[in-house]
PDB file of C-alpha atoms in Angstrom:
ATOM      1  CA  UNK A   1     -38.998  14.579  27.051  1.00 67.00           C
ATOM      2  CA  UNK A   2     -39.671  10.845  25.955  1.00 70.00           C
ATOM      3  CA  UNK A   3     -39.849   8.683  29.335  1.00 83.00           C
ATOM      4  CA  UNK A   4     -36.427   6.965  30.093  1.00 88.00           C
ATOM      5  CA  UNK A   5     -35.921   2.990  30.638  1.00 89.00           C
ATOM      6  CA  UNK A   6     -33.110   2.160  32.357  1.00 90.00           C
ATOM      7  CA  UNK A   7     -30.800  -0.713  30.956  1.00 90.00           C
ATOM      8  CA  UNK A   8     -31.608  -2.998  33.663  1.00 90.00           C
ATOM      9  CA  UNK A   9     -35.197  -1.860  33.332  1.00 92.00           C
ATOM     10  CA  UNK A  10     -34.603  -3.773  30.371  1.00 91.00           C
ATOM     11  CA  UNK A  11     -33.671  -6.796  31.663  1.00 93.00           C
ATOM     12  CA  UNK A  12     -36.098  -6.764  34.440  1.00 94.00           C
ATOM     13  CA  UNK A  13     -38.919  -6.626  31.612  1.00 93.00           C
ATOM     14  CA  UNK A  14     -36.759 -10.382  30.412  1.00 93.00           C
ATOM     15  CA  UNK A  15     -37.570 -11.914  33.676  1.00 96.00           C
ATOM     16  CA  UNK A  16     -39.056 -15.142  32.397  1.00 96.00           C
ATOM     17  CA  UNK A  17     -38.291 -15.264  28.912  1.00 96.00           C
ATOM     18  CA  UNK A  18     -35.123 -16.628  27.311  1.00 97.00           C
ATOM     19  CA  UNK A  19     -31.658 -14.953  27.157  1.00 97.00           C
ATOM     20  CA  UNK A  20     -28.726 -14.960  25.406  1.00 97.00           C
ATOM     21  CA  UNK A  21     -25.627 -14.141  27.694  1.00 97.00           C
ATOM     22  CA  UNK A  22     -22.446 -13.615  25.698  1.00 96.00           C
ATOM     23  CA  UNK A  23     -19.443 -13.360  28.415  1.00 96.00           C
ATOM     24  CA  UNK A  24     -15.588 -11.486  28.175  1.00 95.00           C
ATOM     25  CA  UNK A  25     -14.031 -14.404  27.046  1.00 94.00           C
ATOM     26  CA  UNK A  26     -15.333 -17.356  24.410  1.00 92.00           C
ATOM     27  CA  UNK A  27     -18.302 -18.624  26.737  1.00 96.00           C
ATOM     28  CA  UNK A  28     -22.165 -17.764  25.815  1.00 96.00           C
ATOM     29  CA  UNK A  29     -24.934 -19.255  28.079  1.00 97.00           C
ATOM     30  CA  UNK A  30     -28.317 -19.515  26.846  1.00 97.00           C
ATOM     31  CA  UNK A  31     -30.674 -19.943  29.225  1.00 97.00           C
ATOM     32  CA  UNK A  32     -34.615 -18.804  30.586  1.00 97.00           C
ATOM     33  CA  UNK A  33     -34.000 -15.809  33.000  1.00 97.00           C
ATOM     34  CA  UNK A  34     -35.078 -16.110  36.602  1.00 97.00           C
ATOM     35  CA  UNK A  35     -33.911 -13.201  38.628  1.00 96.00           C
ATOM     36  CA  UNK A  36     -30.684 -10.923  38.560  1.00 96.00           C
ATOM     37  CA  UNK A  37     -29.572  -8.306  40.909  1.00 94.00           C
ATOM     38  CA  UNK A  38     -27.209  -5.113  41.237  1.00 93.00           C
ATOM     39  CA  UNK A  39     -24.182  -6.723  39.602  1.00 94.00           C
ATOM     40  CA  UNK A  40     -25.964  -8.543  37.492  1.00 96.00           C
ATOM     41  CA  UNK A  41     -25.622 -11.782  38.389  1.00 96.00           C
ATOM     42  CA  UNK A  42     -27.826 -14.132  36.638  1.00 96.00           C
ATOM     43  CA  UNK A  43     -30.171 -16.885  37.870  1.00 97.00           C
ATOM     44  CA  UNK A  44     -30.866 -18.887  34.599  1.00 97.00           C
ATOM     45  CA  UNK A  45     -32.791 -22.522  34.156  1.00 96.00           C
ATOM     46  CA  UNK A  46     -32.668 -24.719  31.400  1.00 95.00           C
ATOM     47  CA  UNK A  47     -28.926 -23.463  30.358  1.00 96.00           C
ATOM     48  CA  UNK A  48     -26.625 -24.219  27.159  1.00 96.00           C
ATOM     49  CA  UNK A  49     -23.070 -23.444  28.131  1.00 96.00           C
ATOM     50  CA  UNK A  50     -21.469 -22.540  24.914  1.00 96.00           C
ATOM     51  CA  UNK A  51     -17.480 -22.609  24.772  1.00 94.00           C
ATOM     52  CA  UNK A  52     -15.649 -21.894  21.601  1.00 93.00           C
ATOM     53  CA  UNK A  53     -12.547 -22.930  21.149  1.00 91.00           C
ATOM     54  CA  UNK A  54     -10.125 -23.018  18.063  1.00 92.00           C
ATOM     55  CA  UNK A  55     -11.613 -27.270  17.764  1.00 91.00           C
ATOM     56  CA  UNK A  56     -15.174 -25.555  17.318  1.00 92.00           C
ATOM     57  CA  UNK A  57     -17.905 -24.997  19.868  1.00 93.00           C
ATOM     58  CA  UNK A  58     -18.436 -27.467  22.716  1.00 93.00           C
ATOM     59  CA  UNK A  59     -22.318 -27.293  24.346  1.00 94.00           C
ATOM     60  CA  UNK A  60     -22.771 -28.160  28.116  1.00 95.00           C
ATOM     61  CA  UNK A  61     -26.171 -28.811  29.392  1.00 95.00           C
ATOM     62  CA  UNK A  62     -26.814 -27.261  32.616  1.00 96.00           C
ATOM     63  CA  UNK A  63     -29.576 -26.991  35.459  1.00 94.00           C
ATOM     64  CA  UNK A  64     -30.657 -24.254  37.406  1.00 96.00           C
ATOM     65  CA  UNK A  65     -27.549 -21.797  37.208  1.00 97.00           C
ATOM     66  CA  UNK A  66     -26.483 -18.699  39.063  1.00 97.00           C
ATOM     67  CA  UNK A  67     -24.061 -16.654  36.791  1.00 97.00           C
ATOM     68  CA  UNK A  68     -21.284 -14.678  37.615  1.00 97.00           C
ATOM     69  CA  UNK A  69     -22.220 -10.554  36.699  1.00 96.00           C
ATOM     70  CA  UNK A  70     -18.190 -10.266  36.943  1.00 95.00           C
ATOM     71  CA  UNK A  71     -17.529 -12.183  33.295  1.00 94.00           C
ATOM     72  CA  UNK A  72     -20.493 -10.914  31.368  1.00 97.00           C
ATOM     73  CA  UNK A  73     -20.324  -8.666  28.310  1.00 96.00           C
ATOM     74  CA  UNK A  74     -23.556  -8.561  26.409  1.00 95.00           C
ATOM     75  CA  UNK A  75     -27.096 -10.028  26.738  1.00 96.00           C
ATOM     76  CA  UNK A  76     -29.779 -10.494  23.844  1.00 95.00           C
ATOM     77  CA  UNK A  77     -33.011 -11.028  25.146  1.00 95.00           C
ATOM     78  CA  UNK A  78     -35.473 -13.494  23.283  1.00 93.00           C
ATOM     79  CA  UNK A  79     -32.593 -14.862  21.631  1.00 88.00           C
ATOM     80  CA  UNK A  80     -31.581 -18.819  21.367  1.00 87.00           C
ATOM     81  CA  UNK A  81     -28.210 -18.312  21.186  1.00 84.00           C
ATOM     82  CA  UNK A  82     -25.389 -18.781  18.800  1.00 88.00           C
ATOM     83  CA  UNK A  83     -27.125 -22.083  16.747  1.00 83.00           C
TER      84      UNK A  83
ATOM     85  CA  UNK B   1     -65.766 -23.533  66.658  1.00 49.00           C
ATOM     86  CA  UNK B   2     -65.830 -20.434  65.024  1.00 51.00           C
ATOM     87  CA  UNK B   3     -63.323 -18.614  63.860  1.00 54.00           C
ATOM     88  CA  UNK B   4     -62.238 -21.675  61.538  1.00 62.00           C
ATOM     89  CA  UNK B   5     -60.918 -18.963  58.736  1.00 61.00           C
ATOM     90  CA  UNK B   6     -60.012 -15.386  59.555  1.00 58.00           C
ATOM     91  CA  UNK B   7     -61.968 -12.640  58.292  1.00 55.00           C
ATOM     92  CA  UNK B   8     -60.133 -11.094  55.441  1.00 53.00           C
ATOM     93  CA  UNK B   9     -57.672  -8.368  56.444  1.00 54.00           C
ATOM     94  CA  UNK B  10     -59.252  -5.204  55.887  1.00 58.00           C
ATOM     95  CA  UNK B  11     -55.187  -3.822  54.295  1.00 62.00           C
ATOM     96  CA  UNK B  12     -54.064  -6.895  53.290  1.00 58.00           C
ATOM     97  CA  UNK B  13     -50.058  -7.138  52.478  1.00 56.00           C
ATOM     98  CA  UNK B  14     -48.985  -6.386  48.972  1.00 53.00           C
ATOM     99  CA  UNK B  15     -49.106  -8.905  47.190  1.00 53.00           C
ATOM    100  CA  UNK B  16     -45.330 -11.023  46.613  1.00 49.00           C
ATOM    101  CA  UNK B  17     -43.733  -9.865  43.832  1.00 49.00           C
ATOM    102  CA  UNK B  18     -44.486 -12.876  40.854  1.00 48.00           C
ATOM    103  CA  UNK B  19     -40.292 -13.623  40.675  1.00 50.00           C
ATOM    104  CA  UNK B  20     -38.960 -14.879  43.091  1.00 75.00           C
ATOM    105  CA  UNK B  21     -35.391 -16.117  41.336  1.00 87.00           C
ATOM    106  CA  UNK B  22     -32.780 -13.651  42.468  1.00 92.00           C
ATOM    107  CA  UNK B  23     -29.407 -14.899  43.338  1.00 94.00           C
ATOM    108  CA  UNK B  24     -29.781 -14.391  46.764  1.00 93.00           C
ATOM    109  CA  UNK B  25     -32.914 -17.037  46.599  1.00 93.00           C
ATOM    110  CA  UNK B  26     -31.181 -19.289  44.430  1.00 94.00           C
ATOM    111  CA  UNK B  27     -28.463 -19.443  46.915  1.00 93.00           C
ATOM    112  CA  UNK B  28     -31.012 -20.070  49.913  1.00 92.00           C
ATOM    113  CA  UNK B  29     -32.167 -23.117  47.831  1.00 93.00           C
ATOM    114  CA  UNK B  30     -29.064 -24.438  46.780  1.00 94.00           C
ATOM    115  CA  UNK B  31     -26.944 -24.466  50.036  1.00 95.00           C
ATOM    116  CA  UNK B  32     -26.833 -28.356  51.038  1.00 95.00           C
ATOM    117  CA  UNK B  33     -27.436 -29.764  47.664  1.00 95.00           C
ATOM    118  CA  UNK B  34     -24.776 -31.385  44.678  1.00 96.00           C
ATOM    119  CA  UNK B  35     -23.551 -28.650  43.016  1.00 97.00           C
ATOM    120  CA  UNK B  36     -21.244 -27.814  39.886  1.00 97.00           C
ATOM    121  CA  UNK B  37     -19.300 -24.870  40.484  1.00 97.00           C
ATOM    122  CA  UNK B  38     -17.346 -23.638  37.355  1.00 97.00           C
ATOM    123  CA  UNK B  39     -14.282 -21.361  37.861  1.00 97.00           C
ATOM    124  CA  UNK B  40     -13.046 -18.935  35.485  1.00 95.00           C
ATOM    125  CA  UNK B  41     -10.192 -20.804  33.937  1.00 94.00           C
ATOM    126  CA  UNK B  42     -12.668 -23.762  32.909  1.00 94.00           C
ATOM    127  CA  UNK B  43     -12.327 -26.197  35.991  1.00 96.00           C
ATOM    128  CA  UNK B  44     -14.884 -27.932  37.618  1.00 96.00           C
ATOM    129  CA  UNK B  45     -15.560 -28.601  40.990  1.00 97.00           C
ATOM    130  CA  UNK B  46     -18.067 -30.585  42.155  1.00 97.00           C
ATOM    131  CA  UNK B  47     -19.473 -31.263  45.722  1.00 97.00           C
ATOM    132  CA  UNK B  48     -22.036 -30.222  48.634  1.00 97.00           C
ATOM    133  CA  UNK B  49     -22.458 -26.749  48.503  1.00 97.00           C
ATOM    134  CA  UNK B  50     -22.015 -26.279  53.022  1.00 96.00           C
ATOM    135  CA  UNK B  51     -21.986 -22.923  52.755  1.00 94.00           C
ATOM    136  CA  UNK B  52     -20.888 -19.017  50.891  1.00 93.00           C
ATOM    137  CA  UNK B  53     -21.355 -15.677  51.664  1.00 92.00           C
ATOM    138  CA  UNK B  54     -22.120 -12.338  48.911  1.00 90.00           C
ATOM    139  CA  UNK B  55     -18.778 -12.734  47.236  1.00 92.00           C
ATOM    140  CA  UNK B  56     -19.683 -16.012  46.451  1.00 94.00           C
ATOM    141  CA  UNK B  57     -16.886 -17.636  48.316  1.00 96.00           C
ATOM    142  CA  UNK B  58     -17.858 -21.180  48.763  1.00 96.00           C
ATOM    143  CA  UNK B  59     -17.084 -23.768  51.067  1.00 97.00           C
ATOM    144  CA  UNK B  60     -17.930 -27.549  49.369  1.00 97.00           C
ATOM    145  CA  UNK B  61     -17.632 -30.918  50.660  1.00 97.00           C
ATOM    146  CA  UNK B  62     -17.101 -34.344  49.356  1.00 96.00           C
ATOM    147  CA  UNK B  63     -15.109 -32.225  46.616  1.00 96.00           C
ATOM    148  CA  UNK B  64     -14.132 -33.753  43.067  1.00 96.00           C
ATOM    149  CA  UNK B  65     -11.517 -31.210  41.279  1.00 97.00           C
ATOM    150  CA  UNK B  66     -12.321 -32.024  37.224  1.00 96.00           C
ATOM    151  CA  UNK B  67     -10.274 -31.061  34.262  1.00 96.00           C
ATOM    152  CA  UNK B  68     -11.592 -31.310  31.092  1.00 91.00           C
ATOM    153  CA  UNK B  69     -14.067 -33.817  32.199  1.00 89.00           C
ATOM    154  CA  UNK B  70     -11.715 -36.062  34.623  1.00 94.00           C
ATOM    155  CA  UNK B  71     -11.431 -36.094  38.061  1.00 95.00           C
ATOM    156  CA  UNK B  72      -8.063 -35.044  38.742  1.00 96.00           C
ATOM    157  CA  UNK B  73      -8.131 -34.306  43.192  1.00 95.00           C
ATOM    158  CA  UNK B  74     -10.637 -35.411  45.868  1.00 96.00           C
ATOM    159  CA  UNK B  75     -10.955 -33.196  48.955  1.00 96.00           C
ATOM    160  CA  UNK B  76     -12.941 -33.546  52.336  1.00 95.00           C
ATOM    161  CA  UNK B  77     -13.688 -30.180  52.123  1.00 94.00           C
ATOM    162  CA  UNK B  78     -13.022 -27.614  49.973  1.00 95.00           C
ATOM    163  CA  UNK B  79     -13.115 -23.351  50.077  1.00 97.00           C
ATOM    164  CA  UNK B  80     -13.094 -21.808  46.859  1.00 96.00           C
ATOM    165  CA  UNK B  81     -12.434 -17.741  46.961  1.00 97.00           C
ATOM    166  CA  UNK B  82     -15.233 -15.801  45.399  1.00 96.00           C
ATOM    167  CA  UNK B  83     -13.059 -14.196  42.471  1.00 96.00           C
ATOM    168  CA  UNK B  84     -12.731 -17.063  40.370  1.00 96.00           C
ATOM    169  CA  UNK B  85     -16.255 -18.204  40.705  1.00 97.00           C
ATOM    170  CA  UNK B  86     -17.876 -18.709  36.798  1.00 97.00           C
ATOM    171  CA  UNK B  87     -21.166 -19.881  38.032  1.00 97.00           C
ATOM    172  CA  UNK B  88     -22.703 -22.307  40.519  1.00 97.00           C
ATOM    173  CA  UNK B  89     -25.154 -24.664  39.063  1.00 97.00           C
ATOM    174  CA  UNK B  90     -27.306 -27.047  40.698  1.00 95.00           C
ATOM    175  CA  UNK B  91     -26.349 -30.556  40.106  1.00 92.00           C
ATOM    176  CA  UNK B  92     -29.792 -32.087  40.527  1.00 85.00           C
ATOM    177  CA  UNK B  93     -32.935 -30.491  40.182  1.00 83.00           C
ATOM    178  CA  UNK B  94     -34.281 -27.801  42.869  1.00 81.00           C
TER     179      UNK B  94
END
């Protein structure tokens, strides 16, 4: 049998590189992934906040961010986000 | 006068691993500083970051409550229940 990664396998192999975090509701955060853990909580640096709202999308600039594993959907690794 | 640097270790520790940016270290750096702390429904509160625990419950001081950009409350001090917690951001650089 081929040799199994696990999904966070996946995103432990991201560690360092940039991120694309697209959340349960109309919020992405792009960002350069520091660490995560169990729940997948996200430490991200140099962040976009993304929020789309029926006026179009609004970008927020953020620092070094922890992220809340509770909200998040999807992430695309290596991506730059929705631009 | 000898002895000025130890003689290598003969099992030296494993080396630390190369990341060190979990959430749990984040946290260890942040506590003290200016933080932004975003709650689900899109508010803002900004403040000291005194202290929070694994469900990220958060107690803040010098709190500004900010609506869509405007500060709408002051408080001395602040607790904010885990739950509703969007992120925590450092306000200034770490």
């Amino acid at each position: 049998m081929a040799s199994q990664i696990l999904p966070l396998e996946l995103i432990d192999k991201c560690i360092g590189s940039r991120i694309w975090v697209i959340m349960k509701n109309d919020r992405e955060f792009t960002g350069t992934l520091l660490g995560f853990d169990d729940f997948v909580n996200m430490v991200l640096e140099d962040v976009t906040e993304y929020e789309t709202t029926p006026q179009g999308r609004t970008k927020k600039s953020l620092e070094q961010t922890l992220l809340n594993g509770n909200n998040i959907c999807m992430l695309i690794p290596g991506s730059e986000g929705p631009d | 006068m000898e002895d000025e640097t130890p003689p290598p270790e003969e099992h030296s520790p494993p080396p630390q691993p190369t990341h060190t940016g979990s959430p749990t270290d984040f946290l260890k750096g942040v506590v003290g500083k200016r933080v932004i702390v975003r709650l689900v429904s899109g508010v803002d509160y900004r403040g000291v970051l005194s202290c929070l625990d694994g469900y990220m419950n958060i107690a803040l001081e010098q709190t500004e409550e900010h609506v869509n950009g405007v500060v709408t409350n002051r408080y001395g001090d602040a607790f904010i229940r885990g739950n509703n917690v969007l992120y925590i951001s450092a306000a200034e650089k770490l």
